[in-house]
Structures are given as C-alpha cells and as structure tokens.
CSV table of C-alpha atoms in Angstrom, one decimal:
chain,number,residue,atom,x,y,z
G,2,UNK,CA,168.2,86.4,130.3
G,3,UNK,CA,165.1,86.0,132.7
G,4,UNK,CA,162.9,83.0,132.5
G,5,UNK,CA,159.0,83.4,132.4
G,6,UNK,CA,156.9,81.6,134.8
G,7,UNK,CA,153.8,80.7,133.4
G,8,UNK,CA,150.3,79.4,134.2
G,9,UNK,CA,150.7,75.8,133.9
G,10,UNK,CA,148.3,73.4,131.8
G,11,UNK,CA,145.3,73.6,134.4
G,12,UNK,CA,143.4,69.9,133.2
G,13,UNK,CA,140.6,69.7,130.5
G,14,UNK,CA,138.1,72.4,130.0
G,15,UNK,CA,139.8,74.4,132.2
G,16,UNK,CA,141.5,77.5,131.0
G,17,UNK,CA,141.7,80.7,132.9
G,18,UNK,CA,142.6,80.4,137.0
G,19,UNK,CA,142.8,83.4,139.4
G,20,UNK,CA,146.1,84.4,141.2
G,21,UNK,CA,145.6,83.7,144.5
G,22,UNK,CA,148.5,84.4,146.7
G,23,UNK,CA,152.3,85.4,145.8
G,24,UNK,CA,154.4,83.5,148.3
G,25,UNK,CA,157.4,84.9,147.1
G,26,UNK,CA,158.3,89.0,146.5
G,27,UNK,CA,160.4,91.0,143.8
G,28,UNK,CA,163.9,90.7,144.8
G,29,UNK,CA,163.9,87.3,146.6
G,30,UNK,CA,165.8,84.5,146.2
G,31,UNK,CA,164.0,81.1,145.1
G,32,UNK,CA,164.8,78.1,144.3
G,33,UNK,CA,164.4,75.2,141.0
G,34,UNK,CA,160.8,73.5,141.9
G,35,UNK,CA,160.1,76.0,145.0
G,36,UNK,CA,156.1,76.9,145.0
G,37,UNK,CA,156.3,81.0,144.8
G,38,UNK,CA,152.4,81.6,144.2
G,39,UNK,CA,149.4,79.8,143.7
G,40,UNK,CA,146.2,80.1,141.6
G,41,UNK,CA,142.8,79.3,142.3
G,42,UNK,CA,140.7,77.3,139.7
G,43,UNK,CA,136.8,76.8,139.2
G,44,UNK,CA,137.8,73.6,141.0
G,45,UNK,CA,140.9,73.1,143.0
G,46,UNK,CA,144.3,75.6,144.1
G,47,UNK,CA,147.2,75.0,142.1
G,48,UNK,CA,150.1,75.6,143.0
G,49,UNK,CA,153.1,77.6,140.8
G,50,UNK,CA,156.9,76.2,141.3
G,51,UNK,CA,159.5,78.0,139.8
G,52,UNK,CA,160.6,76.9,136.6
G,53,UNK,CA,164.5,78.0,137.9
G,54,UNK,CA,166.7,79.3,140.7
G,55,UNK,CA,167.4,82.6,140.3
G,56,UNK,CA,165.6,85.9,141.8
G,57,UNK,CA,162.2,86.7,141.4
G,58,UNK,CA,161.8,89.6,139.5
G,59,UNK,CA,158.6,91.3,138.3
G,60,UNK,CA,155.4,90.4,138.9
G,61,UNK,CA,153.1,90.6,136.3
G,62,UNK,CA,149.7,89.0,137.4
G,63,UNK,CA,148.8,90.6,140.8
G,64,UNK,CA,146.9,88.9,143.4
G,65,UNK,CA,142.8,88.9,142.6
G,66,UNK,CA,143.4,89.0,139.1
G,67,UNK,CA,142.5,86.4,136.2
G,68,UNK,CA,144.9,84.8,133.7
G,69,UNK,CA,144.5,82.0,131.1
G,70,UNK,CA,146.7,78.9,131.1
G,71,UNK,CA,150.6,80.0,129.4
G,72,UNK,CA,150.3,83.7,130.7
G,73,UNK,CA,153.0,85.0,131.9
G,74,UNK,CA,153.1,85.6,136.0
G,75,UNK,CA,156.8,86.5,136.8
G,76,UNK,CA,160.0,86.9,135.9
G,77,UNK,CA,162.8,84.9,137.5
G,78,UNK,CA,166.2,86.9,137.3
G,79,UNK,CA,169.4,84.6,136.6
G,80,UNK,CA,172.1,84.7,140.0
G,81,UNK,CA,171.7,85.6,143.6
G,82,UNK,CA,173.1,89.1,142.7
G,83,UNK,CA,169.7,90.7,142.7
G,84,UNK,CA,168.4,89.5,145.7
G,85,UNK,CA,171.2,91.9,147.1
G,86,UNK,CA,170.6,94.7,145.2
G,87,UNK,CA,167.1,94.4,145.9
G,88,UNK,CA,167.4,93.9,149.5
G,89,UNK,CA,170.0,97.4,150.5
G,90,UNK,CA,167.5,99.5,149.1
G,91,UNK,CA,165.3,98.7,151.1
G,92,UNK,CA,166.7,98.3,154.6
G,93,UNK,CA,168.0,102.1,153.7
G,94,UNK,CA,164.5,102.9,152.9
G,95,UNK,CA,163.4,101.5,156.0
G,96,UNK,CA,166.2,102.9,158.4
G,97,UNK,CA,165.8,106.2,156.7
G,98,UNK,CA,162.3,106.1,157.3
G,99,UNK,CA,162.3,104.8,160.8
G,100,UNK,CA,164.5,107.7,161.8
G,101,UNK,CA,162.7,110.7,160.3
G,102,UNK,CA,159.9,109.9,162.5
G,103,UNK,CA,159.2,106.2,163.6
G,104,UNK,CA,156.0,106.0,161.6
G,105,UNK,CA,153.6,103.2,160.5
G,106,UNK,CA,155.6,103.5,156.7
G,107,UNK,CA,159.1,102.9,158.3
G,108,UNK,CA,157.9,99.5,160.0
G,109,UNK,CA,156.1,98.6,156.5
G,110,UNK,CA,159.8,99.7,154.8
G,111,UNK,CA,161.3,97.3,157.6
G,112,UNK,CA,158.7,94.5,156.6
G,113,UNK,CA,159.8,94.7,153.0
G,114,UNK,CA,163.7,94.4,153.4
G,115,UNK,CA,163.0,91.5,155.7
G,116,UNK,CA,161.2,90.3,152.7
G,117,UNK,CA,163.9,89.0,151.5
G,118,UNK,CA,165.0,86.2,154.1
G,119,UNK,CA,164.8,83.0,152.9
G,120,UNK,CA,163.6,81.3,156.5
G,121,UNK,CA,161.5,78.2,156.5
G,122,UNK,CA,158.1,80.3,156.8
G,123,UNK,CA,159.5,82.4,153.8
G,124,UNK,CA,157.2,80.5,151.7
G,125,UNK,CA,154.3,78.1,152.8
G,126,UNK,CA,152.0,76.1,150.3
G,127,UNK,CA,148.0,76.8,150.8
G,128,UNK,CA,147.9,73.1,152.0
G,129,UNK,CA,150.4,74.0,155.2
G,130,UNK,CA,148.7,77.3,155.4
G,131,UNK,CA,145.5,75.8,155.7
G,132,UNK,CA,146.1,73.6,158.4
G,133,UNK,CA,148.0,76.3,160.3
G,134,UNK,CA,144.9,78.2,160.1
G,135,UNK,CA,142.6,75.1,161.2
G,136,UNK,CA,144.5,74.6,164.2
G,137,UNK,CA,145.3,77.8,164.6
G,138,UNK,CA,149.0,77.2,164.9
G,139,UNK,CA,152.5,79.8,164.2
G,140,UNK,CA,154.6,78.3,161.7
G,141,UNK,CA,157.4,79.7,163.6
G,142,UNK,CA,157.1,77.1,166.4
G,143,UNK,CA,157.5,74.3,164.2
G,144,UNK,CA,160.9,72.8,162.5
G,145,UNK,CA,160.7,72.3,158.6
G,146,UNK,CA,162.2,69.5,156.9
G,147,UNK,CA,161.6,70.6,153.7
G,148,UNK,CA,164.5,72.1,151.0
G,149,UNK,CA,166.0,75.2,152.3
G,150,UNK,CA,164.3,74.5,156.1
G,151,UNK,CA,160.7,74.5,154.2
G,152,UNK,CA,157.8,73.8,156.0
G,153,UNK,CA,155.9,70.8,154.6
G,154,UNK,CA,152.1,69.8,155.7
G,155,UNK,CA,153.4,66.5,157.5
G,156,UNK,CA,155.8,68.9,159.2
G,157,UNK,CA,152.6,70.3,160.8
G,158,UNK,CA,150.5,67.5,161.2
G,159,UNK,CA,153.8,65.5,163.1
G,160,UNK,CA,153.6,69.0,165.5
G,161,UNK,CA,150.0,68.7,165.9
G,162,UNK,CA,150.0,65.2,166.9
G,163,UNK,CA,153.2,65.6,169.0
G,164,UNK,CA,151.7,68.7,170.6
G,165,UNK,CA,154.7,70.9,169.6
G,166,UNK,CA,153.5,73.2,168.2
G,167,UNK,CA,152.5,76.8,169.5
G,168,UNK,CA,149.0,78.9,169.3
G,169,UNK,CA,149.4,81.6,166.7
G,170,UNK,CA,149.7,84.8,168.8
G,171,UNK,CA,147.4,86.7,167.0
G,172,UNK,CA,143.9,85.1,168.1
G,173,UNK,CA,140.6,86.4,166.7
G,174,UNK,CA,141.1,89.8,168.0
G,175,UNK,CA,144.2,90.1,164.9
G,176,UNK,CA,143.3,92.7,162.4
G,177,UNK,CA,142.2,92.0,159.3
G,178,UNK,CA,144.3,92.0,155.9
G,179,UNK,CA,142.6,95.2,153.9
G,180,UNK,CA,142.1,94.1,150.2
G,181,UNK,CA,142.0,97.4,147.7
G,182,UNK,CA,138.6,98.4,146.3
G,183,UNK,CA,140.3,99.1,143.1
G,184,UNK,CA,140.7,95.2,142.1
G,185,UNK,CA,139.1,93.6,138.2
G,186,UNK,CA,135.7,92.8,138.5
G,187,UNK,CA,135.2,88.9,139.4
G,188,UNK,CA,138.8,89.2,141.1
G,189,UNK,CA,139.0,86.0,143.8
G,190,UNK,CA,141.2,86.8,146.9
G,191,UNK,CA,140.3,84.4,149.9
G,192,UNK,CA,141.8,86.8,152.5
G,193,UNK,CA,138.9,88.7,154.2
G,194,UNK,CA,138.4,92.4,153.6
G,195,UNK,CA,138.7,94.7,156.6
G,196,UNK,CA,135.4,95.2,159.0
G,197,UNK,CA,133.0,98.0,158.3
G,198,UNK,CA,132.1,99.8,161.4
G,199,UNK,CA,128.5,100.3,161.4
G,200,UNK,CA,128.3,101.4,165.0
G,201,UNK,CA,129.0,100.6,168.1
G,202,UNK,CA,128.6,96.2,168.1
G,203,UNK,CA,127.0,96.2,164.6
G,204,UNK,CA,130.2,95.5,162.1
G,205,UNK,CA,130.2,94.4,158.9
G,206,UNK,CA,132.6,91.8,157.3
G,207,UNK,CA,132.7,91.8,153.6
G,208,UNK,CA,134.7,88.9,151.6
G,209,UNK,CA,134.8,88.3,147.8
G,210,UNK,CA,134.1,85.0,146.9
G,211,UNK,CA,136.6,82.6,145.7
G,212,UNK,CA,136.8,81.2,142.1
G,213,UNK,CA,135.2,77.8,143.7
G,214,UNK,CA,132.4,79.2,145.6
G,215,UNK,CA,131.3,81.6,142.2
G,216,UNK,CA,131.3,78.0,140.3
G,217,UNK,CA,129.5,76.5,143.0
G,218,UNK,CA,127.1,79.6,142.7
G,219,UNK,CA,126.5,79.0,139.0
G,220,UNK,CA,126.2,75.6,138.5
G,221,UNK,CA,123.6,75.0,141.2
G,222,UNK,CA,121.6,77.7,139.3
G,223,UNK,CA,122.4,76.3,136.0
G,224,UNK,CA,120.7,73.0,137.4
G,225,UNK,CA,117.3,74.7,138.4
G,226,UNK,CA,116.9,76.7,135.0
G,227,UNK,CA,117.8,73.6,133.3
G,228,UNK,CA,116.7,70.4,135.1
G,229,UNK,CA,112.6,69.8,135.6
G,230,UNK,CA,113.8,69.0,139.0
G,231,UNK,CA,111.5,66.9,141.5
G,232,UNK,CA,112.4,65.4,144.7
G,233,UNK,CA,111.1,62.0,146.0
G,234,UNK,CA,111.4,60.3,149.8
G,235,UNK,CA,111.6,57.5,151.5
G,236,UNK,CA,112.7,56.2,154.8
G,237,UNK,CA,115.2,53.1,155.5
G,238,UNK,CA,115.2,50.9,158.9
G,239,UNK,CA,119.6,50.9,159.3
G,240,UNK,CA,119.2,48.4,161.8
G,241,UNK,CA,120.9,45.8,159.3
G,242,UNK,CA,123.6,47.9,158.1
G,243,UNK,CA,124.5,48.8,161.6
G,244,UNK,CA,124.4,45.2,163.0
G,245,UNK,CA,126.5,44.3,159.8
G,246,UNK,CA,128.6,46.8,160.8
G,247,UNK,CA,129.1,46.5,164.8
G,248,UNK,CA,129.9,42.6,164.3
G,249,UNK,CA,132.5,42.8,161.5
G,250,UNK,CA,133.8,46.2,161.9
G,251,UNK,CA,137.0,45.1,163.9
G,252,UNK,CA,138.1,42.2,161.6
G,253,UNK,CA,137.4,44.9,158.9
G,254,UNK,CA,139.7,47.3,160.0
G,255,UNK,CA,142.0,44.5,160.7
G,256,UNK,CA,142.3,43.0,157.4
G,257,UNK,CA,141.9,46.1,155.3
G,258,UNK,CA,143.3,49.0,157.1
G,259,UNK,CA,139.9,51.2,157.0
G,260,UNK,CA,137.3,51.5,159.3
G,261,UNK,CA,133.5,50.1,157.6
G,262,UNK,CA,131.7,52.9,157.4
G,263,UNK,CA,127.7,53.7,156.0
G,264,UNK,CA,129.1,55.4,152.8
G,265,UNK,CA,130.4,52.0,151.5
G,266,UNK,CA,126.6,50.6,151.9
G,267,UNK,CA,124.8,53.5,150.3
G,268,UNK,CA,127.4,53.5,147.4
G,269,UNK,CA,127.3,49.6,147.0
G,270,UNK,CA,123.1,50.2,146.9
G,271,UNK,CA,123.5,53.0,144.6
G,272,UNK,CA,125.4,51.7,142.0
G,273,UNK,CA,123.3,48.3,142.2
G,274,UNK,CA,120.0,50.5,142.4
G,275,UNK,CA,121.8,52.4,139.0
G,276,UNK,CA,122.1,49.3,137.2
G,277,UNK,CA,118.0,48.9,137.5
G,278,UNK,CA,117.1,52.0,136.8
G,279,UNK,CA,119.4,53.1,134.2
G,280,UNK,CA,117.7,56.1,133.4
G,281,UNK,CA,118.8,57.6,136.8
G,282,UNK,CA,122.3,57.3,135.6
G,283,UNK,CA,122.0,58.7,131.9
G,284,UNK,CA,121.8,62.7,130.8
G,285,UNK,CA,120.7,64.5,128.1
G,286,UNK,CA,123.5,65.8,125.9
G,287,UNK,CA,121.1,68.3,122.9
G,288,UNK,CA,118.1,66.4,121.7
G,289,UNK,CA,119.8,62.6,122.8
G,290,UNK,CA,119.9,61.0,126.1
G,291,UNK,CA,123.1,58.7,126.7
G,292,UNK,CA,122.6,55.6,129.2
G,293,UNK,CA,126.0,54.0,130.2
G,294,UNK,CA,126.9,50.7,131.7
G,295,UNK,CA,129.1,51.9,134.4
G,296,UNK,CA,128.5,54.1,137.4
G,297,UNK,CA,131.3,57.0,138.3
G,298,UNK,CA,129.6,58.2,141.5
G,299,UNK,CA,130.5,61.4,142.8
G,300,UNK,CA,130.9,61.4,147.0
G,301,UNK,CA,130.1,64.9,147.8
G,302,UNK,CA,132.6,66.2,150.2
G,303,UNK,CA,133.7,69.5,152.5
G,304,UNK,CA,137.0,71.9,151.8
G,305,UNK,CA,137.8,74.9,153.3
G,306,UNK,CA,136.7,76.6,150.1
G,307,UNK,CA,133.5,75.0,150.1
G,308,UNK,CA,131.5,71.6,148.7
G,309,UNK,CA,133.8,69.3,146.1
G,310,UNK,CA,132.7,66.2,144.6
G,311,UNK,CA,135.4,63.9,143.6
G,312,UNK,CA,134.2,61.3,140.9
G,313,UNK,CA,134.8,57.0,142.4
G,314,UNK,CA,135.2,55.6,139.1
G,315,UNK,CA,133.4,52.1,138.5
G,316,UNK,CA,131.9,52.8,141.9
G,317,UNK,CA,129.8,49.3,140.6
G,318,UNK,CA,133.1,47.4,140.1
G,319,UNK,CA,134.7,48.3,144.0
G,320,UNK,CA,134.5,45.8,146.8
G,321,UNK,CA,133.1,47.4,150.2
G,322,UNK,CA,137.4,48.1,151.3
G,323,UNK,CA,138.6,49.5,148.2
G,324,UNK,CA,135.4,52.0,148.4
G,325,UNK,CA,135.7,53.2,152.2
G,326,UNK,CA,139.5,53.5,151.0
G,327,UNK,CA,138.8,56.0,148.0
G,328,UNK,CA,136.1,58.0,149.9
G,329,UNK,CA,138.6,58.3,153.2
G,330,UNK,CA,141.3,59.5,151.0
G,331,UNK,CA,138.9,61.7,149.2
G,332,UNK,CA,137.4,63.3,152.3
G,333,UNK,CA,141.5,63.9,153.8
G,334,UNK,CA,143.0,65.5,150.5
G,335,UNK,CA,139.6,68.0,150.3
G,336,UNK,CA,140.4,69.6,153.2
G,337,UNK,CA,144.3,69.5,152.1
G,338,UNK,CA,143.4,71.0,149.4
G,339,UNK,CA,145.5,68.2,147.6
G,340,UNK,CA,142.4,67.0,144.8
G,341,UNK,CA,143.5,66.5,141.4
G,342,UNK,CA,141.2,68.4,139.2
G,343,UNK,CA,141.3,65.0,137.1
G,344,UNK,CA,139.0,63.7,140.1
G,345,UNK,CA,136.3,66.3,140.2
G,346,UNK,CA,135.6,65.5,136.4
G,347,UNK,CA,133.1,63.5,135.0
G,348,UNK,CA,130.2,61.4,137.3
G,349,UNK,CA,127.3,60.0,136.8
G,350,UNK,CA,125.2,60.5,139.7
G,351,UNK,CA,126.0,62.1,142.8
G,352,UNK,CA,125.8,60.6,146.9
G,353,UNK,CA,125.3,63.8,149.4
G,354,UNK,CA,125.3,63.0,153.4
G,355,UNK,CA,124.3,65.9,154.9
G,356,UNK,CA,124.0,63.5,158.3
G,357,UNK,CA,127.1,63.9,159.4
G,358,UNK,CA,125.9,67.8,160.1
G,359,UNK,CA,123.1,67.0,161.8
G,360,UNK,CA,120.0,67.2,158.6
G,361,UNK,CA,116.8,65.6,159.2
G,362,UNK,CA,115.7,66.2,155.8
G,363,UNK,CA,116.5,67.9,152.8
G,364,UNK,CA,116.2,68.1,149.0
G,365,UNK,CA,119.4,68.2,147.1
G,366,UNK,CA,120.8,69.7,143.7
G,367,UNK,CA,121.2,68.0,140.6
G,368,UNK,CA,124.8,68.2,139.9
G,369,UNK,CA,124.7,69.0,135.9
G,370,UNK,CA,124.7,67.1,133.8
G,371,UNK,CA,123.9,64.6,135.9
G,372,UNK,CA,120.4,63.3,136.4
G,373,UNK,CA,120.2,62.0,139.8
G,374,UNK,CA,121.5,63.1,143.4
G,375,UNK,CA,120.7,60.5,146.5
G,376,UNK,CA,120.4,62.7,149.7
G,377,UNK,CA,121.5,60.9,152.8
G,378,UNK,CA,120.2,62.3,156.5
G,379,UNK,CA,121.2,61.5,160.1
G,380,UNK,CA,120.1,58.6,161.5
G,381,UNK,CA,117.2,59.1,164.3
G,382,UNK,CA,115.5,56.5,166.5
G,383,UNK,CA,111.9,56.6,166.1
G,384,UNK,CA,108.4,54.5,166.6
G,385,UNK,CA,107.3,52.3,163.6
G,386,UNK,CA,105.3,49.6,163.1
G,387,UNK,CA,107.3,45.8,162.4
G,388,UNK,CA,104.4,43.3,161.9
G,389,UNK,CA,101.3,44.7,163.6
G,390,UNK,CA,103.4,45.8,166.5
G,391,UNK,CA,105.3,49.8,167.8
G,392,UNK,CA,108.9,49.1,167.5
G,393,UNK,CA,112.4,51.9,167.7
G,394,UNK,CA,114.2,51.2,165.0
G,395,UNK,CA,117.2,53.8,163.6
G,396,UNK,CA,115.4,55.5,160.9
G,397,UNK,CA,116.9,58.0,158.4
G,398,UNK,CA,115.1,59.5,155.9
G,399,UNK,CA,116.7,59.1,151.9
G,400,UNK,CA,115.8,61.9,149.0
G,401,UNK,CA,116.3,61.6,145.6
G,402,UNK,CA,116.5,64.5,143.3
G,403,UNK,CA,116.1,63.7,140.1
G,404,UNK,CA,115.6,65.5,136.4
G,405,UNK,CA,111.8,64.8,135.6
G,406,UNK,CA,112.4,65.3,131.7
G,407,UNK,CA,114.6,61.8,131.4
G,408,UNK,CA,113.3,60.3,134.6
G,409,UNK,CA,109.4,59.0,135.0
G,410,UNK,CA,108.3,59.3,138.6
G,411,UNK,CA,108.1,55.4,138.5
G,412,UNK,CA,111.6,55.2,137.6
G,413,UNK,CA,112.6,57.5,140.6
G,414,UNK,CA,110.4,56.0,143.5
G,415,UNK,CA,112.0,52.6,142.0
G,416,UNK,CA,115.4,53.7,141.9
G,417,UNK,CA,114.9,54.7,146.0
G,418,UNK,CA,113.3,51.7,146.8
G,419,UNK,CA,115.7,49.3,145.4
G,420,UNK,CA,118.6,51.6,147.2
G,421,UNK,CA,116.3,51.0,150.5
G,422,UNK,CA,115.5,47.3,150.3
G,423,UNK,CA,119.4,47.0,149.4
G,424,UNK,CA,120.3,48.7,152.7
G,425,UNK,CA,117.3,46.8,155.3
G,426,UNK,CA,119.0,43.2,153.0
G,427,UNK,CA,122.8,44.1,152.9
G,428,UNK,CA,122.8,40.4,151.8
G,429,UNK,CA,121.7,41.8,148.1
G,430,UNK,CA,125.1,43.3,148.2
G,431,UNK,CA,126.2,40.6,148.1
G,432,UNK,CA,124.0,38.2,146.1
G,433,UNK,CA,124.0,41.3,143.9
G,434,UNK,CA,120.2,41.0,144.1
C-alpha cells in the first residue's frame, strides 16, 4: 500500500508553503529520511524527507504550486521493484527515440531514464545547492559523505576550503531553465525564466518572485498604510567603541571564540536605550498598546532569497560574547538557508546595518507590529568640532524609524540619543547607565 508524503507542520501561523523543487522523480528509488522536495514558506525553505524507503511514485503537488500543511505531495511505492519497471521504459523510449532520428526529444528520453540513478548528486538539499551556486562549483567534483554517497553542505564547504573542488562547466553563458506560462497565479519557482529577446543586446529576464520576497513585498507596505511613520537622525563619534574594540579585540577572541564586533555595541545600547523609552519597544494590538519588560531584538540579516530578521531573545539579558555569538550564527545559517522559522517570530524592535553595503544614510521600515527600527550606516571620517576646536573623528550617522501614533517625537529623539551617548560612553554598558 503506498505511503503519503505530506506537508509537514510548517511552525505557528504558518499554513500554506509553495513547492519549490522536486529532488526526486516518479520511479526513483529513495530512501527512509532522504530530502526528495522542498517547499518554500513566507519565511524560510523547508525541506520534505521521505516518510519511507520505497519508490517514489506520483506526484501530486507540482513545482510553483501552493499547498497547506497535511496535503498530500507524493506517493512513495513499497519495494525497489518499481524503480525497474519505471526505469526500462524509458531507456526503450529513449533508444527508440534516439534512433528514429537523433533529435532534441531522444536526449530528453535519455535524461529521464538516467533519472533514475541513485548517484550522490541524485538529490541535493537547497542548502548544498545554494552554496554550489555561490561558488559556482559542479557537485560532481566533490566526494559525498552523506547516506547513499549524499552530498552534505560541509561536504562542500571542506572542498571549498581545500580547493577541491571544480568550476561548474556551464558559466554565465548556460541557458536558462524555461518555466511554463501555464503555472497557478501566485506560483513561487526561484529558477529564472528564459530571456526575452527584445533585439539585438536589449534582453529581457523575467523571474517570479519567491514566497519570501512576495511577504517581504507586503509587509513593508502593510507598515506604511498602517504605521504614521517618521524618521529621526542623529550622528555618533565611534571613536570609543573602536578604541574599545582595537585594544581588547584579541583577548576577546581568545577567551570567547568570536571576534568583537559593532553589532554587540549597538544592541547592548538598544536594549538599554529600550528600557528608557519603553514606548519605543511597545505596539498597538486594536484600541490597547502593550509595553513589555524584555527586549527580543530582531538583527536584520541577508539570504539568497532576500532580507530575514531573526528575533535575539532577551537581547537585554546577553553579555557582549553570547550576543556577537547569536548574531554570527544568525548571519551563517541565513545564507544556508538553515533558520528555524521559530527564530523569525516575534521581536520587539528591529537593528538594520545597511553599513556593511556601503549607505551613508537612509530611513528604514517599521517591521509590523513593531514600533521602532534603528538604522545603522557606514562609518565615515569627517570634520567636527570637540571643544571649540576642527577635529576627524569616525562619524556614522544613526536613524530611527518610528510609529508616531504610540511614539511622541520626544520619546524618539530620546530613545536615539540615549543609544548615542551609550555608544561615545561604552562604560554605560557597563555601569548600565
């Protein structure tokens, strides 16, 4: 009797996903626990392991399309005898084909019976396949250690640091995957649609966008035609923080294992700043406004699918290690792919750098319902004035947007000016001044 595979509990709130990619095909052969597919959420990728060994058999849920948690994806067929089955059809198919006239359908025939080798590239996670993409890399050239000769992500990374592995043949000249015009409405795929020629050096590249970017999409909008949203600046000398930094940044690393970084001192100020001002750290939830005595900061963060904010819990309660920690691990496992969906829930106020691209200045978006978003900037040497006299000092400018219908102006320019005397006085860190 097949077994079903099924969308799996997704986390809270959360209850339809988009298939995203089918790792495995009807008529192969997979294993108890092997990832076959994986589905893309408002938040994270999940990935699908199969409930059973068996063969896979039909595939209910194509790729693009939208299913809610316990629908049925797949069929997994009991015994090995299928793949078999499955398999001489097609190599027949394929031979038949590629004698009649050697066409562009006999080499697709060919793909298809070869379909159902169970090599270690057979399958590949989205983690693996996003670093293969990142560095550019063919899977082929690398050993997998995983079950069945599966290629795992440290697989890769041990290749990449080794310098083992191989440039993927196919370069940017490799043709694009076409994606049928004929898929739902809303459908995700994150495999880009063929180029449009639109004459000679003028083409067109058209990609839907994934179930994280449309979320993105929306809930930025949701926070303008919500939020009364106002932005106010300030400007903070780092000269302190990077002193600080620079003379205990090696013992630092030594005794904690993490590098001191700038996001542990903005953090630190923030939730100190919070406590303040708690206003900047409350929402509105219908006609009430709900202050809390704990900060869960969000740290803003890049993936390949676009920006995630995983939620540092008692941000207030962290020492300076235990908070470089969280946000290193948090900015790794983004870019894996590897978040829990757990950790993108909740927050109470948000911390964006857009220094580290290269921003002078910019006004950020609420993140709903959240009622204040600290915008950090790259840090710039200019002139200012230090008691009557023209000094360079490493400037960088600070915004803070803020929802105007729970927090005053007063409360706002307070909140940042706490954050900046906090950052210029790292000692009130400390002192918890």
């Amino acid at each position: 009797m097949p077994t079903d595979v099924v969308v799996p509990t997704l986390g809270e709130s959360i209850t339809e996903a988009t298939v995203g990619e089918w790792l495995k095909q009807p008529g192969d052969s997979v294993e108890a626990d092997e990832i076959i597919a994986s589905l893309e959420t408002d938040k994270v990728a999940v990935e699908v392991p199969a409930p059973t060994a068996g063969v896979l058999g039909e595939i209910l849920a194509q790729e693009g399309d939208d299913v809610e948690v316990g629908a049925v994806l797949a069929r997994i067929e009991a015994g090995g005898e299928g793949a078999a089955k499955t398999a001489a059809p097609k190599a027949d198919k394929a031979e038949a084909a590629e004698d009649e006239d050697g066409s562009a359908e006999a080499e697709d025939s060919a793909d298809e019976a070869a379909g159902g080798d169970d090599s270690a590239s057979d399958a590949l996670s989205p983690a693996v396949k996003k670093l293969l993409a990142e560095h550019d890399l063919d899977p082929s050239s690398i050993k997998g250690t995983g079950k069945g000769g599966r290629l795992l992500k440290e697989d890769v990374k041990r290749a990449v640091s080794g310098g083992a592995a191989k440039k993927s043949a196919g370069g940017a000249g490799e043709t694009k995957t076409k994606i049928e015009d004929t898929a739902p409405a809303g459908a995700v795929d994150s495999r880009p649609l063929t180029k449009a020629a639109a004459g000679a050096g003028r083409n067109e590249e058209r990609k839907r966008m994934t179930r994280l970017r449309q979320t993105i999409a929306k809930r930025l909008k949701e926070a303008q035609n919500t939020a009364a949203m106002l932005t106010t600046f300030n400007d903070v000398d780092m000269s302190a923080v990077m002193k600080a930094r620079d003379q205990y940044k090696d013992m630092f690393e030594k005794k904690h294992g993490v590098r001191l970084g700038f996001m542990s001192f903005f953090t630190k100020a923030c939730a100190l700043a919070l406590k303040d001002v708690p206003a900047v750290n409350a929402s509105i939830e219908g006609d009430e406004i709900v202050y809390r005595d704990y900060a869960d900061i969000g740290i803003a963060v890049s993936s390949p699918g676009g920006l995630v904010v995983p939620i540092l819990k008692d941000a207030d309660k962290l020492s300076f290690a235990d908070t470089e920690k969280a946000i290193g691990d948090f900015g790794r496992r983004a870019r894996d792919g590897e978040l829990k969906l757990e950790e993108l829930q909740g927050g109470t106020f948000t911390i964006s750098n857009g220094g580290v691209f290269g921003s002078l200045l910019s006004t950020p978006i609420l993140n709903p319902p959240q009622s204040g978003v600290l915008g950090m900037h790259r840090i710039e040497e200019r002139p200012v004035v230090v008691d009557g006299e023209i000094v360079i000092r490493p400037m960088m400018y600070l915004a803070l947007s803020y929802d105007h219908r729970i927090v005053d102006g007063r409360e706002a320019v307070t909140f940042l000016v706490r954050v900046k005397e906090a950052i210029e006085d790292p000692t009130r860190l400390v002192l918890d001044l």
